[in-house]
XYZ file of C-alpha atoms in Angstrom:
174
model
C -61.520 -6.350 9.882
C -58.466 -6.300 7.069
C -58.549 -9.602 4.508
C -56.476 -12.550 4.604
C -54.630 -11.868 1.815
C -54.311 -14.615 -0.875
C -49.877 -14.135 -1.870
C -47.945 -16.185 0.373
C -44.818 -13.791 2.146
C -41.592 -13.810 0.353
C -38.915 -16.130 0.767
C -35.092 -16.009 2.361
C -34.530 -17.027 -2.251
C -37.171 -14.739 -3.180
C -37.062 -11.661 -0.496
C -33.923 -8.925 -2.216
C -30.073 -9.480 -0.753
C -29.781 -5.388 1.047
C -26.783 -6.206 2.755
C -25.319 -8.235 0.830
C -25.508 -5.705 -2.185
C -24.266 -2.940 0.107
C -21.896 -4.647 0.796
C -21.056 -5.450 -3.055
C -21.344 -2.108 -3.858
C -19.492 -0.204 -0.641
C -16.119 -3.462 -2.128
C -16.144 -1.648 -5.243
C -16.720 1.817 -3.936
C -13.109 0.231 -2.281
C -11.525 -1.634 -4.791
C -12.174 0.296 -8.509
C -9.398 3.116 -6.748
C -7.256 1.513 -5.703
C -7.140 -0.400 -8.796
C -6.693 2.271 -10.304
C -3.738 3.489 -8.796
C -1.969 -0.175 -9.129
C -2.212 0.792 -12.798
C -1.009 4.256 -11.922
C 2.164 2.735 -9.577
C 2.870 -0.156 -12.376
C 1.879 1.612 -15.529
C 5.525 1.653 -17.710
C 6.862 6.203 -17.831
C 5.990 5.842 -22.279
C 4.615 8.995 -24.634
C 1.474 9.203 -25.570
C 3.084 7.678 -29.358
C 3.223 4.110 -30.947
C 6.740 3.525 -30.455
C 6.643 5.094 -27.096
C 4.296 2.723 -25.785
C 5.424 -0.093 -28.007
C 9.119 -0.068 -25.733
C 6.617 0.379 -22.506
C 4.985 -2.585 -23.637
C 7.555 -4.874 -24.978
C 9.903 -3.913 -21.582
C 7.091 -6.803 -20.109
C 4.627 -7.909 -21.566
C 3.005 -9.900 -19.837
C 3.066 -7.474 -17.157
C 1.940 -4.702 -19.622
C -1.479 -6.530 -20.064
C -1.410 -7.069 -15.950
C -1.969 -4.290 -15.143
C -4.107 -2.841 -18.475
C -6.903 -5.788 -17.576
C -6.571 -4.683 -13.202
C -6.896 -1.191 -14.870
C -10.131 -2.633 -17.562
C -11.783 -3.729 -14.023
C -11.203 -1.040 -12.142
C -12.683 0.588 -14.991
C -15.984 -1.350 -14.277
C -15.711 -1.679 -10.755
C -16.486 2.863 -11.023
C -20.609 1.775 -12.048
C -21.374 -0.070 -9.586
C -19.178 2.594 -7.714
C -21.523 5.063 -8.487
C -24.217 3.717 -7.753
C -22.882 3.382 -3.592
C -22.407 6.906 -4.155
C -25.913 7.595 -5.600
C -27.529 5.968 -1.848
C -25.690 8.801 -0.464
C -26.334 11.116 -2.055
C -30.610 13.370 -0.829
C -33.406 13.372 -3.258
C -32.187 17.265 -3.483
C -29.197 17.193 -5.453
C -30.785 15.083 -7.086
C -29.478 17.131 -10.486
C -25.509 16.300 -10.194
C -26.147 13.301 -7.984
C -28.075 11.837 -11.514
C -25.234 13.695 -13.869
C -22.369 11.822 -11.857
C -24.038 9.089 -12.272
C -24.561 8.828 -16.120
C -20.902 10.159 -16.502
C -19.561 7.271 -14.478
C -21.728 4.582 -16.726
C -20.727 6.214 -19.539
C -17.216 6.815 -18.635
C -17.042 2.787 -16.517
C -17.161 0.768 -19.567
C -15.607 2.978 -22.467
C -12.396 2.975 -20.382
C -12.859 -0.257 -19.682
C -12.801 -0.735 -23.163
C -10.089 0.810 -24.137
C -8.003 -0.248 -21.413
C -8.559 -3.690 -22.700
C -7.988 -3.648 -25.750
C -4.566 -1.402 -25.268
C -3.323 -4.256 -23.186
C -4.375 -6.805 -25.952
C -3.092 -4.479 -28.619
C 0.615 -3.939 -26.998
C 0.922 -7.060 -26.478
C 0.526 -8.589 -29.182
C 2.899 -5.811 -30.749
C 5.615 -6.691 -27.853
C 5.244 -9.851 -27.133
C 4.916 -11.544 -31.396
C 7.424 -12.061 -34.136
C 5.934 -9.106 -35.734
C 9.003 -7.247 -37.314
C 10.122 -4.333 -36.060
C 9.402 -1.973 -38.109
C 5.931 -3.538 -38.753
C 4.573 -3.862 -35.329
C 5.995 -0.311 -34.881
C 3.297 1.085 -37.782
C 1.095 -0.772 -36.002
C 0.755 0.738 -32.908
C 0.976 4.059 -34.187
C -1.557 3.396 -35.930
C -2.988 2.654 -32.975
C -3.173 5.174 -30.827
C -4.521 7.688 -33.928
C -7.762 5.410 -33.501
C -11.254 6.668 -31.471
C -10.241 3.929 -29.728
C -6.915 5.357 -28.406
C -8.617 9.190 -27.249
C -11.586 7.156 -25.714
C -8.780 6.702 -22.585
C -8.111 10.614 -21.999
C -12.097 11.298 -22.223
C -13.308 8.095 -20.502
C -10.189 9.857 -17.165
C -12.464 13.297 -17.526
C -16.198 11.399 -16.952
C -14.798 9.850 -14.319
C -12.886 13.069 -13.073
C -16.438 15.124 -13.726
C -18.047 12.185 -11.588
C -16.017 11.847 -8.596
C -15.959 16.526 -8.914
C -20.136 16.243 -9.341
C -21.057 13.627 -6.604
C -17.619 14.958 -4.189
C -20.038 18.913 -5.006
C -23.422 17.473 -4.071
C -22.950 14.978 -0.650
C -20.876 18.455 0.168
C -24.367 20.286 -1.085
C -26.240 17.631 0.789
C -24.272 17.981 4.597
C -24.054 22.340 4.630
C-alpha cells in the first residue's frame, strides 16, 4: 500500500497556467513580425545620417515617435516569440535551438532600447525650439554612438536567430 500524502493537490490559482502561457507565446509569435512590419511600412525614408534622420522625424514628430515605439514593442516580443519557437524544436537540435534563443534574448531588448532612444532623441530634436544647426549637430553626434549602431547589429542577431530556428525546425522534419 502507498502511504497517503500530506500535501494537498494544487488549487487552480497555484497550478501552472499552461494554456494561457501558450496563448501568450502564440500571440507574441504572431504580433512580433506585424509590429516590425508596421515600422517598415510607416517609417520615413531616410539615409543613415543625422540630418536626414532629423528631417524624417521633422515631417511628423509624433508619427516618428509612435512608429519607433511600435517597433520597440515588436523587438521586445521577439523574446517570447523565440521561447514559443524553442518549444517546437526537438532536443536533437538543442545547439541550434539554444543558440537561436540566445541571439533572440540579446537582440530583442537591445533593439527595443535602441528604437525607443531613437524615437525620443529625434522626436525631441524635431519637435522643440532647438535651433536647426544645433539639432543637426546633436543628430550627427547621436548617429555615431554605439546605441545607434545597436540597431543594425540587433537586426542581424534577430535574423540569425530566425535562420537558426528555421534550420532547426526544417532538420527536425527531415
